mmCIF file of C-alpha atoms and ligand atoms in Angstrom:
data_model
loop_
_atom_site.group_PDB
_atom_site.id
_atom_site.type_symbol
_atom_site.label_atom_id
_atom_site.label_comp_id
_atom_site.label_asym_id
_atom_site.label_seq_id
_atom_site.Cartn_x
_atom_site.Cartn_y
_atom_site.Cartn_z
ATOM 1 C CA UNK U 1 0.025 -0.039 -0.040
ATOM 2 C CA UNK U 2 2.105 2.878 -1.331
ATOM 3 C CA UNK U 3 2.399 6.176 0.448
ATOM 4 C CA UNK U 4 1.372 8.831 -2.147
ATOM 5 C CA UNK U 5 1.587 11.929 -0.021
ATOM 6 C CA UNK U 6 2.831 13.196 3.341
ATOM 7 C CA UNK U 7 2.281 16.706 4.662
ATOM 8 C CA UNK U 8 3.277 18.617 7.715
ATOM 9 C CA UNK U 9 0.586 20.834 9.235
ATOM 10 C CA UNK U 10 1.576 23.493 11.888
ATOM 11 C CA UNK U 11 -1.347 25.098 13.671
ATOM 12 C CA UNK U 12 -1.895 27.033 16.848
ATOM 13 C CA UNK U 13 -5.405 26.707 18.358
ATOM 14 C CA UNK U 14 -4.400 28.022 21.798
ATOM 15 C CA UNK U 15 -1.056 26.591 21.428
ATOM 16 C CA UNK U 16 1.327 25.332 18.667
ATOM 17 C CA UNK U 17 1.010 21.797 17.279
ATOM 18 C CA UNK U 18 2.989 19.969 14.566
ATOM 19 C CA UNK U 19 1.056 17.112 12.812
ATOM 20 C CA UNK U 20 2.067 14.781 10.002
ATOM 21 C CA UNK U 21 -0.626 13.584 7.657
ATOM 22 C CA UNK U 22 0.272 10.477 5.495
ATOM 23 C CA UNK U 23 -1.924 9.450 2.688
ATOM 24 C CA UNK U 24 -1.823 6.147 0.852
ATOM 25 C CA UNK U 25 -2.757 5.204 -2.791
ATOM 26 C CA UNK U 26 -6.101 3.815 -1.418
ATOM 27 C CA UNK U 27 -6.884 7.210 0.138
ATOM 28 C CA UNK U 28 -6.386 6.137 3.746
ATOM 29 C CA UNK U 29 -5.066 9.009 5.912
ATOM 30 C CA UNK U 30 -3.018 8.518 8.984
ATOM 31 C CA UNK U 31 -1.897 11.176 11.608
ATOM 32 C CA UNK U 32 1.097 11.527 13.806
ATOM 33 C CA UNK U 33 2.035 14.109 16.416
ATOM 34 C CA UNK U 34 5.503 15.764 16.242
ATOM 35 C CA UNK U 35 4.915 18.620 18.738
ATOM 36 C CA UNK U 36 8.141 19.617 20.727
ATOM 37 C CA UNK U 37 7.132 22.469 22.972
ATOM 38 C CA UNK U 38 9.021 25.735 22.231
ATOM 39 C CA UNK U 39 10.949 24.049 19.316
ATOM 40 C CA UNK U 40 8.077 23.130 17.031
ATOM 41 C CA UNK U 41 9.459 24.457 13.750
ATOM 42 C CA UNK U 42 12.578 22.400 14.162
ATOM 43 C CA UNK U 43 10.589 19.150 13.971
ATOM 44 C CA UNK U 44 8.376 20.586 11.197
ATOM 45 C CA UNK U 45 11.513 21.264 9.122
ATOM 46 C CA UNK U 46 13.109 17.891 9.963
ATOM 47 C CA UNK U 47 9.940 16.251 8.630
ATOM 48 C CA UNK U 48 9.336 18.486 5.655
ATOM 49 C CA UNK U 49 12.879 18.843 4.445
ATOM 50 C CA UNK U 50 14.415 15.483 5.365
ATOM 51 C CA UNK U 51 11.707 12.815 6.078
ATOM 52 C CA UNK U 52 8.626 13.516 3.762
ATOM 53 C CA UNK U 53 10.821 13.066 0.545
ATOM 54 C CA UNK U 54 11.695 9.560 1.774
ATOM 55 C CA UNK U 55 8.230 8.513 2.586
ATOM 56 C CA UNK U 56 6.473 8.920 -0.700
ATOM 57 C CA UNK U 57 6.486 5.555 -2.554
ATOM 58 C CA UNK U 58 7.281 3.437 0.543
ATOM 59 C CA UNK U 59 4.937 0.646 1.633
ATOM 60 C CA UNK U 60 2.829 2.064 4.534
ATOM 61 C CA UNK U 61 2.523 -1.442 6.013
ATOM 62 C CA UNK U 62 6.282 -1.636 6.762
ATOM 63 C CA UNK U 63 6.224 0.156 10.068
ATOM 64 C CA UNK U 64 9.203 -1.446 11.771
ATOM 65 C CA UNK U 65 11.419 -1.224 8.650
ATOM 66 C CA UNK U 66 10.467 2.412 8.184
ATOM 67 C CA UNK U 67 11.264 3.084 11.827
ATOM 68 C CA UNK U 68 14.712 1.547 11.529
ATOM 69 C CA UNK U 69 15.291 3.253 8.183
ATOM 70 C CA UNK U 70 14.577 6.650 9.721
ATOM 71 C CA UNK U 71 16.516 5.836 13.001
ATOM 72 C CA UNK U 72 19.589 4.018 11.638
ATOM 73 C CA UNK U 73 19.486 5.715 8.307
ATOM 74 C CA UNK U 74 19.795 9.163 9.832
ATOM 75 C CA UNK U 75 23.212 8.174 11.142
ATOM 76 C CA UNK U 76 22.750 10.963 13.768
ATOM 77 C CA UNK U 77 20.553 9.057 16.215
ATOM 78 C CA UNK U 78 18.211 10.010 19.037
ATOM 79 C CA UNK U 79 17.570 13.450 20.440
ATOM 80 C CA UNK U 80 14.231 15.322 20.964
ATOM 81 C CA UNK U 81 13.892 16.678 17.411
ATOM 82 C CA UNK U 82 14.695 13.427 15.613
ATOM 83 C CA UNK U 83 12.561 11.221 17.806
ATOM 84 C CA UNK U 84 9.581 13.606 17.689
ATOM 85 C CA UNK U 85 9.768 13.511 13.887
ATOM 86 C CA UNK U 86 10.225 9.630 13.748
ATOM 87 C CA UNK U 87 7.289 9.400 16.237
ATOM 88 C CA UNK U 88 5.023 11.355 13.932
ATOM 89 C CA UNK U 89 5.742 8.893 11.023
ATOM 90 C CA UNK U 90 5.431 5.755 13.269
ATOM 91 C CA UNK U 91 2.082 6.793 14.696
ATOM 92 C CA UNK U 92 0.647 7.824 11.395
ATOM 93 C CA UNK U 93 1.554 4.408 9.934
ATOM 94 C CA UNK U 94 -0.009 2.533 12.942
ATOM 95 C CA UNK U 95 -3.145 4.669 12.412
ATOM 96 C CA UNK U 96 -3.288 3.581 8.784
ATOM 97 C CA UNK U 97 -2.653 -0.031 9.467
ATOM 98 C CA UNK U 98 -5.411 -0.125 12.065
ATOM 99 C CA UNK U 99 -7.836 1.692 9.822
ATOM 100 C CA UNK U 100 -7.099 -0.777 6.990
ATOM 101 C CA UNK U 101 -7.680 -3.615 9.484
ATOM 102 C CA UNK U 102 -10.967 -2.020 10.508
ATOM 103 C CA UNK U 103 -9.905 -2.140 14.146
ATOM 104 C CA UNK U 104 -9.166 0.446 16.879
ATOM 105 C CA UNK U 105 -5.436 0.534 17.278
ATOM 106 C CA UNK U 106 -5.349 -1.009 20.712
ATOM 107 C CA UNK U 107 -6.676 -4.253 19.192
ATOM 108 C CA UNK U 108 -3.504 -4.448 17.045
ATOM 109 C CA UNK U 109 -1.413 -3.912 20.257
ATOM 110 C CA UNK U 110 -2.886 -7.049 21.884
ATOM 111 C CA UNK U 111 -6.433 -5.869 22.746
ATOM 112 C CA UNK U 112 -7.789 -4.432 25.984
ATOM 113 C CA UNK U 113 -6.115 -5.365 29.273
ATOM 114 C CA UNK U 114 -8.609 -3.205 31.266
ATOM 115 C CA UNK U 115 -12.001 -1.585 30.924
ATOM 116 C CA UNK U 116 -10.650 2.009 31.300
ATOM 117 C CA UNK U 117 -7.433 4.116 31.774
ATOM 118 C CA UNK U 118 -7.140 5.739 35.197
ATOM 119 C CA UNK U 119 -6.221 9.411 34.708
ATOM 120 C CA UNK U 120 -4.740 12.048 37.000
ATOM 121 C CA UNK U 121 -5.457 15.770 36.793
ATOM 122 C CA UNK U 122 -3.547 18.897 37.698
ATOM 123 C CA UNK U 123 -4.604 20.757 40.742
ATOM 124 C CA UNK U 124 -2.708 23.811 41.899
ATOM 125 C CA UNK U 125 -3.004 26.925 44.062
ATOM 126 C CA UNK U 126 -1.287 30.130 45.028
ATOM 127 C CA UNK U 127 -2.394 29.341 48.587
ATOM 128 C CA UNK U 128 -4.121 26.510 50.427
ATOM 129 C CA UNK U 129 -7.801 27.729 49.951
ATOM 130 C CA UNK U 130 -7.105 28.006 46.166
ATOM 131 C CA UNK U 131 -5.496 24.651 46.073
ATOM 132 C CA UNK U 132 -8.316 22.937 47.980
ATOM 133 C CA UNK U 133 -10.806 24.559 45.528
ATOM 134 C CA UNK U 134 -8.884 23.174 42.624
ATOM 135 C CA UNK U 135 -8.650 19.703 44.081
ATOM 136 C CA UNK U 136 -12.474 19.742 44.783
ATOM 137 C CA UNK U 137 -13.152 20.971 41.177
ATOM 138 C CA UNK U 138 -11.130 18.089 39.838
ATOM 139 C CA UNK U 139 -12.910 15.536 42.151
ATOM 140 C CA UNK U 140 -16.182 16.985 40.771
ATOM 141 C CA UNK U 141 -14.870 16.357 37.262
ATOM 142 C CA UNK U 142 -14.495 12.697 38.237
ATOM 143 C CA UNK U 143 -10.708 12.480 38.641
ATOM 144 C CA UNK U 144 -9.619 9.714 41.014
ATOM 145 C CA UNK U 145 -6.037 10.808 41.310
ATOM 146 C CA UNK U 146 -4.687 14.392 41.612
ATOM 147 C CA UNK U 147 -1.323 16.005 41.064
ATOM 148 C CA UNK U 148 -0.605 18.768 43.565
ATOM 149 C CA UNK U 149 1.398 21.844 42.698
ATOM 150 C CA UNK U 150 1.613 24.786 45.027
ATOM 151 C CA UNK U 151 3.131 28.300 44.892
ATOM 152 C CA UNK U 152 6.009 28.883 47.327
ATOM 153 C CA UNK U 153 5.809 31.838 49.622
ATOM 154 C CA UNK U 154 8.362 34.495 48.644
ATOM 155 C CA UNK U 155 8.647 33.264 45.025
ATOM 156 C CA UNK U 156 6.716 34.643 42.053
ATOM 157 C CA UNK U 157 5.514 32.437 39.214
ATOM 158 C CA UNK U 158 6.823 28.892 39.428
ATOM 159 C CA UNK U 159 6.098 25.710 37.401
ATOM 160 C CA UNK U 160 2.710 24.167 37.576
ATOM 161 C CA UNK U 161 0.609 27.032 39.092
ATOM 162 C CA UNK U 162 -2.366 27.852 36.860
ATOM 163 C CA UNK U 163 -3.434 31.501 36.449
ATOM 164 C CA UNK U 164 -7.094 30.386 37.022
ATOM 165 C CA UNK U 165 -7.283 27.159 39.119
ATOM 166 C CA UNK U 166 -10.949 26.577 39.069
ATOM 167 C CA UNK U 167 -11.996 24.421 36.120
ATOM 168 C CA UNK U 168 -15.265 26.258 35.388
ATOM 169 C CA UNK U 169 -16.800 22.813 34.388
ATOM 170 C CA UNK U 170 -14.225 22.006 31.558
ATOM 171 C CA UNK U 171 -11.794 19.895 33.643
ATOM 172 C CA UNK U 172 -9.102 22.229 32.446
ATOM 173 C CA UNK U 173 -7.370 25.125 33.975
ATOM 174 C CA UNK U 174 -5.541 27.608 31.863
ATOM 175 C CA UNK U 175 -2.005 26.618 32.629
ATOM 176 C CA UNK U 176 -0.037 26.575 29.405
ATOM 177 C CA UNK U 177 3.669 26.802 30.285
ATOM 178 C CA UNK U 178 4.703 27.914 26.750
ATOM 179 C CA UNK U 179 4.194 31.728 26.556
ATOM 180 C CA UNK U 180 3.676 33.456 23.183
ATOM 181 C CA UNK U 181 6.593 35.874 23.703
ATOM 182 C CA UNK U 182 9.624 36.788 21.508
ATOM 183 C CA UNK U 183 11.928 35.342 24.207
ATOM 184 C CA UNK U 184 11.495 33.027 27.224
ATOM 185 C CA UNK U 185 10.091 34.609 30.407
ATOM 186 C CA UNK U 186 12.440 34.275 33.406
ATOM 187 C CA UNK U 187 11.331 32.811 36.731
ATOM 188 C CA UNK U 188 13.276 32.887 40.070
ATOM 189 C CA UNK U 189 13.802 29.781 42.064
ATOM 190 C CA UNK U 190 14.830 29.063 45.721
ATOM 191 C CA UNK U 191 15.201 25.370 46.527
ATOM 192 C CA UNK U 192 15.432 25.775 50.304
ATOM 193 C CA UNK U 193 12.143 27.661 50.396
ATOM 194 C CA UNK U 194 10.530 25.029 48.326
ATOM 195 C CA UNK U 195 11.820 22.193 50.520
ATOM 196 C CA UNK U 196 10.576 23.905 53.655
ATOM 197 C CA UNK U 197 7.188 24.634 52.184
ATOM 198 C CA UNK U 198 6.089 21.565 50.211
ATOM 199 C CA UNK U 199 5.740 19.115 53.115
ATOM 200 C CA UNK U 200 3.386 21.537 54.863
ATOM 201 C CA UNK U 201 1.208 21.567 51.731
ATOM 202 C CA UNK U 202 0.887 17.816 51.615
ATOM 203 C CA UNK U 203 0.201 17.739 55.342
ATOM 204 C CA UNK U 204 -2.673 20.149 54.818
ATOM 205 C CA UNK U 205 -4.033 18.290 51.817
ATOM 206 C CA UNK U 206 -4.048 14.962 53.718
ATOM 207 C CA UNK U 207 -5.779 16.622 56.666
ATOM 208 C CA UNK U 208 -8.354 18.049 54.417
ATOM 209 C CA UNK U 209 -8.907 15.173 51.953
ATOM 210 C CA UNK U 210 -7.920 12.173 54.001
ATOM 211 C CA UNK U 211 -5.463 9.214 53.454
ATOM 212 C CA UNK U 212 -6.870 7.439 50.349
ATOM 213 C CA UNK U 213 -6.745 9.929 47.500
ATOM 214 C CA UNK U 214 -3.750 9.161 45.315
ATOM 215 C CA UNK U 215 -1.643 12.365 45.295
ATOM 216 C CA UNK U 216 1.179 13.102 42.766
ATOM 217 C CA UNK U 217 3.791 15.830 42.590
ATOM 218 C CA UNK U 218 6.071 17.164 39.848
ATOM 219 C CA UNK U 219 9.409 18.393 41.152
ATOM 220 C CA UNK U 220 10.281 19.252 37.597
ATOM 221 C CA UNK U 221 13.936 18.498 37.628
ATOM 222 C CA UNK U 222 14.901 21.154 40.159
ATOM 223 C CA UNK U 223 16.768 19.301 42.945
ATOM 224 C CA UNK U 224 20.260 17.764 43.418
ATOM 225 C CA UNK U 225 20.133 14.091 44.214
ATOM 226 C CA UNK U 226 20.531 14.608 48.036
ATOM 227 C CA UNK U 227 17.861 17.355 48.044
ATOM 228 C CA UNK U 228 15.633 14.887 46.205
ATOM 229 C CA UNK U 229 16.351 12.236 48.803
ATOM 230 C CA UNK U 230 15.473 14.657 51.536
ATOM 231 C CA UNK U 231 12.301 15.735 49.924
ATOM 232 C CA UNK U 232 11.208 12.157 49.215
ATOM 233 C CA UNK U 233 11.834 11.320 52.897
ATOM 234 C CA UNK U 234 9.938 14.418 54.215
ATOM 235 C CA UNK U 235 6.956 13.452 51.992
ATOM 236 C CA UNK U 236 6.716 9.809 53.078
ATOM 237 C CA UNK U 237 4.110 10.449 55.806
ATOM 238 C CA UNK U 238 1.772 11.719 53.101
ATOM 239 C CA UNK U 239 1.969 8.446 51.026
ATOM 240 C CA UNK U 240 2.404 9.980 47.520
ATOM 241 C CA UNK U 241 1.499 7.967 44.425
ATOM 242 C CA UNK U 242 4.729 9.362 42.891
ATOM 243 C CA UNK U 243 7.278 12.056 43.118
ATOM 244 C CA UNK U 244 8.158 13.049 39.555
ATOM 245 C CA UNK U 245 11.425 14.231 37.899
ATOM 246 C CA UNK U 246 12.904 14.857 41.329
ATOM 247 C CA UNK U 247 16.476 15.432 39.901
ATOM 248 C CA UNK U 248 17.780 15.810 36.304
ATOM 249 C CA UNK U 249 18.254 12.185 35.243
ATOM 250 C CA UNK U 250 20.873 12.403 32.613
ATOM 251 C CA UNK U 251 23.116 10.998 35.278
ATOM 252 C CA UNK U 252 20.991 7.933 35.877
ATOM 253 C CA UNK U 253 23.233 6.721 38.746
ATOM 254 C CA UNK U 254 22.322 9.746 40.845
ATOM 255 C CA UNK U 255 18.945 8.062 41.463
ATOM 256 C CA UNK U 256 20.819 5.446 43.546
ATOM 257 C CA UNK U 257 21.324 8.143 46.248
ATOM 258 C CA UNK U 258 17.547 9.114 46.150
ATOM 259 C CA UNK U 259 16.511 5.436 46.275
ATOM 260 C CA UNK U 260 18.837 4.736 49.130
ATOM 261 C CA UNK U 261 17.188 7.317 51.320
ATOM 262 C CA UNK U 262 13.422 7.206 50.482
ATOM 263 C CA UNK U 263 10.578 4.813 49.654
ATOM 264 C CA UNK U 264 8.433 7.547 47.949
ATOM 265 C CA UNK U 265 7.755 6.056 44.503
ATOM 266 C CA UNK U 266 9.679 7.759 41.662
ATOM 267 C CA UNK U 267 8.575 8.680 38.165
ATOM 268 C CA UNK U 268 10.958 9.932 35.482
ATOM 269 C CA UNK U 269 11.276 10.172 31.770
ATOM 270 C CA UNK U 270 9.160 12.802 30.072
ATOM 271 C CA UNK U 271 12.367 14.439 28.630
ATOM 272 C CA UNK U 272 13.870 11.126 27.549
ATOM 273 C CA UNK U 273 13.801 10.049 23.979
ATOM 274 C CA UNK U 274 14.642 6.342 23.978
ATOM 275 C CA UNK U 275 14.777 3.176 25.999
ATOM 276 C CA UNK U 276 18.562 3.659 26.357
ATOM 277 C CA UNK U 277 17.873 6.739 28.593
ATOM 278 C CA UNK U 278 16.288 4.403 31.068
ATOM 279 C CA UNK U 279 18.604 1.303 30.999
ATOM 280 C CA UNK U 280 20.296 1.810 34.389
ATOM 281 C CA UNK U 281 17.167 3.383 35.992
ATOM 282 C CA UNK U 282 15.035 0.361 35.134
ATOM 283 C CA UNK U 283 17.627 -2.360 35.496
ATOM 284 C CA UNK U 284 18.538 -1.179 39.011
ATOM 285 C CA UNK U 285 14.919 -0.616 40.135
ATOM 286 C CA UNK U 286 15.686 3.141 40.655
ATOM 287 C CA UNK U 287 12.279 4.274 39.320
ATOM 288 C CA UNK U 288 8.753 2.966 39.613
ATOM 289 C CA UNK U 289 7.088 4.794 36.605
ATOM 290 C CA UNK U 290 8.115 5.453 33.062
ATOM 291 C CA UNK U 291 6.939 8.956 32.018
ATOM 292 C CA UNK U 292 7.813 8.910 28.321
ATOM 293 C CA UNK U 293 5.195 10.236 25.793
ATOM 294 C CA UNK U 294 4.759 8.471 22.485
ATOM 295 C CA UNK U 295 5.464 11.739 20.662
ATOM 296 C CA UNK U 296 8.891 12.273 22.293
ATOM 297 C CA UNK U 297 10.127 8.656 22.328
ATOM 298 C CA UNK U 298 9.985 7.822 18.606
ATOM 299 C CA UNK U 299 6.425 6.452 18.412
ATOM 300 C CA UNK U 300 4.341 3.385 19.396
ATOM 301 C CA UNK U 301 6.953 0.923 18.084
ATOM 302 C CA UNK U 302 9.778 1.779 20.510
ATOM 303 C CA UNK U 303 7.285 2.584 23.400
ATOM 304 C CA UNK U 304 6.026 -1.081 23.267
ATOM 305 C CA UNK U 305 9.644 -2.195 23.591
ATOM 306 C CA UNK U 306 10.236 0.171 26.451
ATOM 307 C CA UNK U 307 7.194 -1.042 28.379
ATOM 308 C CA UNK U 308 8.246 -4.681 27.760
ATOM 309 C CA UNK U 309 11.654 -3.898 29.154
ATOM 310 C CA UNK U 310 10.054 -2.092 32.118
ATOM 311 C CA UNK U 311 7.755 -5.006 32.820
ATOM 312 C CA UNK U 312 10.653 -7.306 33.479
ATOM 313 C CA UNK U 313 11.394 -5.043 36.561
ATOM 314 C CA UNK U 314 7.779 -4.445 37.675
ATOM 315 C CA UNK U 315 8.158 -0.800 36.488
ATOM 316 C CA UNK U 316 4.851 0.659 35.227
ATOM 317 C CA UNK U 317 3.634 3.177 32.787
ATOM 318 C CA UNK U 318 2.895 6.850 33.549
ATOM 319 C CA UNK U 319 2.602 8.346 30.119
ATOM 320 C CA UNK U 320 3.167 12.102 29.849
ATOM 321 C CA UNK U 321 -0.018 13.937 28.859
ATOM 322 C CA UNK U 322 0.169 17.679 29.097
ATOM 323 C CA UNK U 323 -1.502 19.963 26.536
ATOM 324 C CA UNK U 324 1.738 20.137 24.520
ATOM 325 C CA UNK U 325 1.101 16.595 23.470
ATOM 326 C CA UNK U 326 -1.524 16.971 20.815
ATOM 327 C CA UNK U 327 -4.790 14.950 20.824
ATOM 328 C CA UNK U 328 -3.106 12.778 18.188
ATOM 329 C CA UNK U 329 -0.210 11.973 20.588
ATOM 330 C CA UNK U 330 -2.670 11.693 23.505
ATOM 331 C CA UNK U 331 -4.744 9.096 21.610
ATOM 332 C CA UNK U 332 -1.587 7.125 20.636
ATOM 333 C CA UNK U 333 -0.712 6.862 24.342
ATOM 334 C CA UNK U 334 -4.311 5.826 25.266
ATOM 335 C CA UNK U 335 -4.220 2.883 22.827
ATOM 336 C CA UNK U 336 -0.958 1.660 24.488
ATOM 337 C CA UNK U 337 -2.394 2.255 27.993
ATOM 338 C CA UNK U 338 -5.364 0.103 27.268
ATOM 339 C CA UNK U 339 -3.266 -2.782 25.831
ATOM 340 C CA UNK U 340 -0.134 -3.094 27.899
ATOM 341 C CA UNK U 341 -0.144 -5.173 31.089
ATOM 342 C CA UNK U 342 2.103 -2.928 33.215
ATOM 343 C CA UNK U 343 -0.141 0.130 33.069
ATOM 344 C CA UNK U 344 0.278 2.508 35.996
ATOM 345 C CA UNK U 345 -1.544 5.767 35.312
ATOM 346 C CA UNK U 346 -2.145 8.347 32.544
ATOM 347 C CA UNK U 347 -1.670 12.121 32.899
ATOM 348 C CA UNK U 348 -4.657 13.942 31.347
ATOM 349 C CA UNK U 349 -4.642 17.681 30.962
ATOM 350 C CA UNK U 350 -7.586 18.406 28.692
ATOM 351 C CA UNK U 351 -7.044 20.623 25.611
ATOM 352 C CA UNK U 352 -9.044 23.761 24.789
ATOM 353 C CA UNK U 353 -12.198 23.844 22.741
ATOM 354 C CA UNK U 354 -10.309 25.423 19.846
ATOM 355 C CA UNK U 355 -7.801 22.515 19.956
ATOM 356 C CA UNK U 356 -10.654 20.028 19.899
ATOM 357 C CA UNK U 357 -12.165 21.787 16.928
ATOM 358 C CA UNK U 358 -9.039 21.217 14.963
ATOM 359 C CA UNK U 359 -8.582 17.649 16.250
ATOM 360 C CA UNK U 360 -11.939 15.782 16.285
ATOM 361 C CA UNK U 361 -11.349 12.714 18.457
ATOM 362 C CA UNK U 362 -12.971 9.479 19.607
ATOM 363 C CA UNK U 363 -11.297 9.287 22.997
ATOM 364 C CA UNK U 364 -13.423 9.891 26.063
ATOM 365 C CA UNK U 365 -13.002 10.917 29.718
ATOM 366 C CA UNK U 366 -15.701 9.482 31.984
ATOM 367 C CA UNK U 367 -15.749 9.446 35.777
ATOM 368 C CA UNK U 368 -12.000 9.556 36.083
ATOM 369 C CA UNK U 369 -11.263 6.974 33.335
ATOM 370 C CA UNK U 370 -10.067 7.548 29.764
ATOM 371 C CA UNK U 371 -10.772 5.253 26.777
ATOM 372 C CA UNK U 372 -9.386 5.558 23.186
ATOM 373 C CA UNK U 373 -12.819 4.639 21.682
ATOM 374 C CA UNK U 374 -13.766 1.965 19.207
ATOM 375 C CA UNK U 375 -13.174 3.853 15.916
ATOM 376 C CA UNK U 376 -10.884 2.054 13.492
ATOM 377 C CA UNK U 377 -7.355 3.458 13.639
ATOM 378 C CA UNK U 378 -6.181 6.040 16.193
ATOM 379 C CA UNK U 379 -9.620 7.726 16.372
ATOM 380 C CA UNK U 380 -8.335 11.219 15.818
ATOM 381 C CA UNK U 381 -8.367 13.278 12.625
ATOM 382 C CA UNK U 382 -7.188 16.796 11.629
ATOM 383 C CA UNK U 383 -9.661 19.403 10.285
ATOM 384 C CA UNK U 384 -7.474 21.257 7.746
ATOM 385 C CA UNK U 385 -9.845 24.166 7.392
ATOM 386 C CA UNK U 386 -10.025 24.725 11.207
ATOM 387 C CA UNK U 387 -6.251 24.295 11.388
ATOM 388 C CA UNK U 388 -5.659 26.963 8.784
ATOM 389 C CA UNK U 389 -7.594 29.504 10.896
ATOM 390 C CA UNK U 390 -4.867 29.238 13.692
ATOM 391 C CA UNK U 391 -1.472 30.120 12.226
ATOM 392 C CA UNK U 392 1.758 29.400 14.100
ATOM 393 C CA UNK U 393 2.795 31.902 16.729
ATOM 394 C CA UNK U 394 6.300 31.792 18.313
ATOM 395 C CA UNK U 395 6.231 30.690 21.949
ATOM 396 C CA UNK U 396 8.781 29.628 24.475
ATOM 397 C CA UNK U 397 8.936 27.735 27.739
ATOM 398 C CA UNK U 398 10.163 29.845 30.681
ATOM 399 C CA UNK U 399 13.706 29.644 31.908
ATOM 400 C CA UNK U 400 14.659 29.540 35.610
ATOM 401 C CA UNK U 401 17.326 31.366 37.511
ATOM 402 C CA UNK U 402 18.408 31.109 41.167
ATOM 403 C CA UNK U 403 18.255 34.291 43.235
ATOM 404 C CA UNK U 404 21.876 35.046 42.432
ATOM 405 C CA UNK U 405 21.156 34.817 38.689
ATOM 406 C CA UNK U 406 22.502 31.292 38.101
ATOM 407 C CA UNK U 407 20.674 29.463 35.355
ATOM 408 C CA UNK U 408 18.795 26.582 36.810
ATOM 409 C CA UNK U 409 16.452 23.775 35.584
ATOM 410 C CA UNK U 410 12.913 24.965 34.871
HETATM 411 C C1 CS2 P 1 5.043 18.583 33.003
HETATM 412 C C2 CS2 P 1 4.877 19.166 31.600
HETATM 413 O O1 CS2 P 1 3.049 17.613 32.778
HETATM 414 C C3 CS2 P 1 4.126 17.454 33.241
HETATM 415 O O2 CS2 P 1 4.484 16.514 33.903
HETATM 416 O O3 CS2 P 1 6.370 18.226 33.288
HETATM 417 O O4 CS2 P 1 3.736 20.077 31.711
HETATM 418 C C4 CS2 P 1 5.986 19.995 30.969
HETATM 419 O O5 CS2 P 1 6.292 21.059 31.830
HETATM 420 C C5 CS2 P 1 5.658 20.335 29.618
HETATM 421 O O6 CS2 P 1 5.324 19.243 28.847
HETATM 422 C C6 CS2 P 1 6.797 21.105 28.972
HETATM 423 O O7 CS2 P 1 6.533 21.330 27.648
HETATM 424 MG MG1 MG P 2 6.412 16.509 34.474
#
């Protein structure tokens, strides 16, 4: 089934997205997400200038060979731009294969291993009353697990604090980290203030909402290994579902120090691009959840291998699902979530109405559980006309500096 066309569509309904549309000689269209927040045009160019010319004429059924062709054939392997581009191709081809088979994609991945996909939502607050309101609003939306992010007294804007934390009935709060600004905005960080404040927030949340509600927190790469060990230990009384990205994990061995000092479960990997990035972390049981997104890890083909490797060590999935993963990328993750055995949890930050107008989709969120739907293929399409109404706008993620001006991890 020859590929006769492949096009890259860049659109910005509320935020920027990069989507690859592949068309076969039989008129079947498949979609793949190549969105890399704040670097979108790099992936669009990689696809348009270097990959699309290689796709036309290929057999759309040869997914694994195409993956290897783009991965090994590039000579320059891995990295966020390359892997987002390859992911867009891989997912579009899986979408096509499932459409041709007349089955929802999860059926090609081994069928359903559960009836629904447990999701977690993002609650945050500039103070406790606002945080409690945000938690209640998410519980009202049906979420059964909640990520907690809090402002830190004495610091201005920090990661994860939504401008408007009440959902207003959409299950979404308007926190979009990438700002439409000619240069990145700068935030100020103080680790000691954060380490003093966060345990008091979790104590208050447990006192207010009780011991059962699964609570998650994203440290967002900001601590040294010993600081992460200290935080993990100080949060143990509050029984977190996970503490995420507690320290930059390029140095995988640094997690040995964290693991040595705390039993708080650890989730890592949203900035990783391949199974290689996890090798020591998984083999030495240094993490409990794999946070990769399909879009940033080369697609469904390598993600299946990653989850199979993780399963050997009882490590579970925790697929990354913020709004900078498009509905196409979200759907790809949901099909995997439904099929794999070692499923843990799925992040779900709903998109805006504008985004859903551009990306009609079959997946649903009901009473705290997601489902990819039963539509053949991925179950998401791209409305080209609607997409054209939202042209690309430059946007950057913020950067972070310590009080003395030193660059720090955002
Ligand atoms: C975050 C992301 O959802 C998360 O866990 O770490 O929101 C992250 O900040 C963005 O994806 C960056 O683009
Ligand atoms: Mg994160």
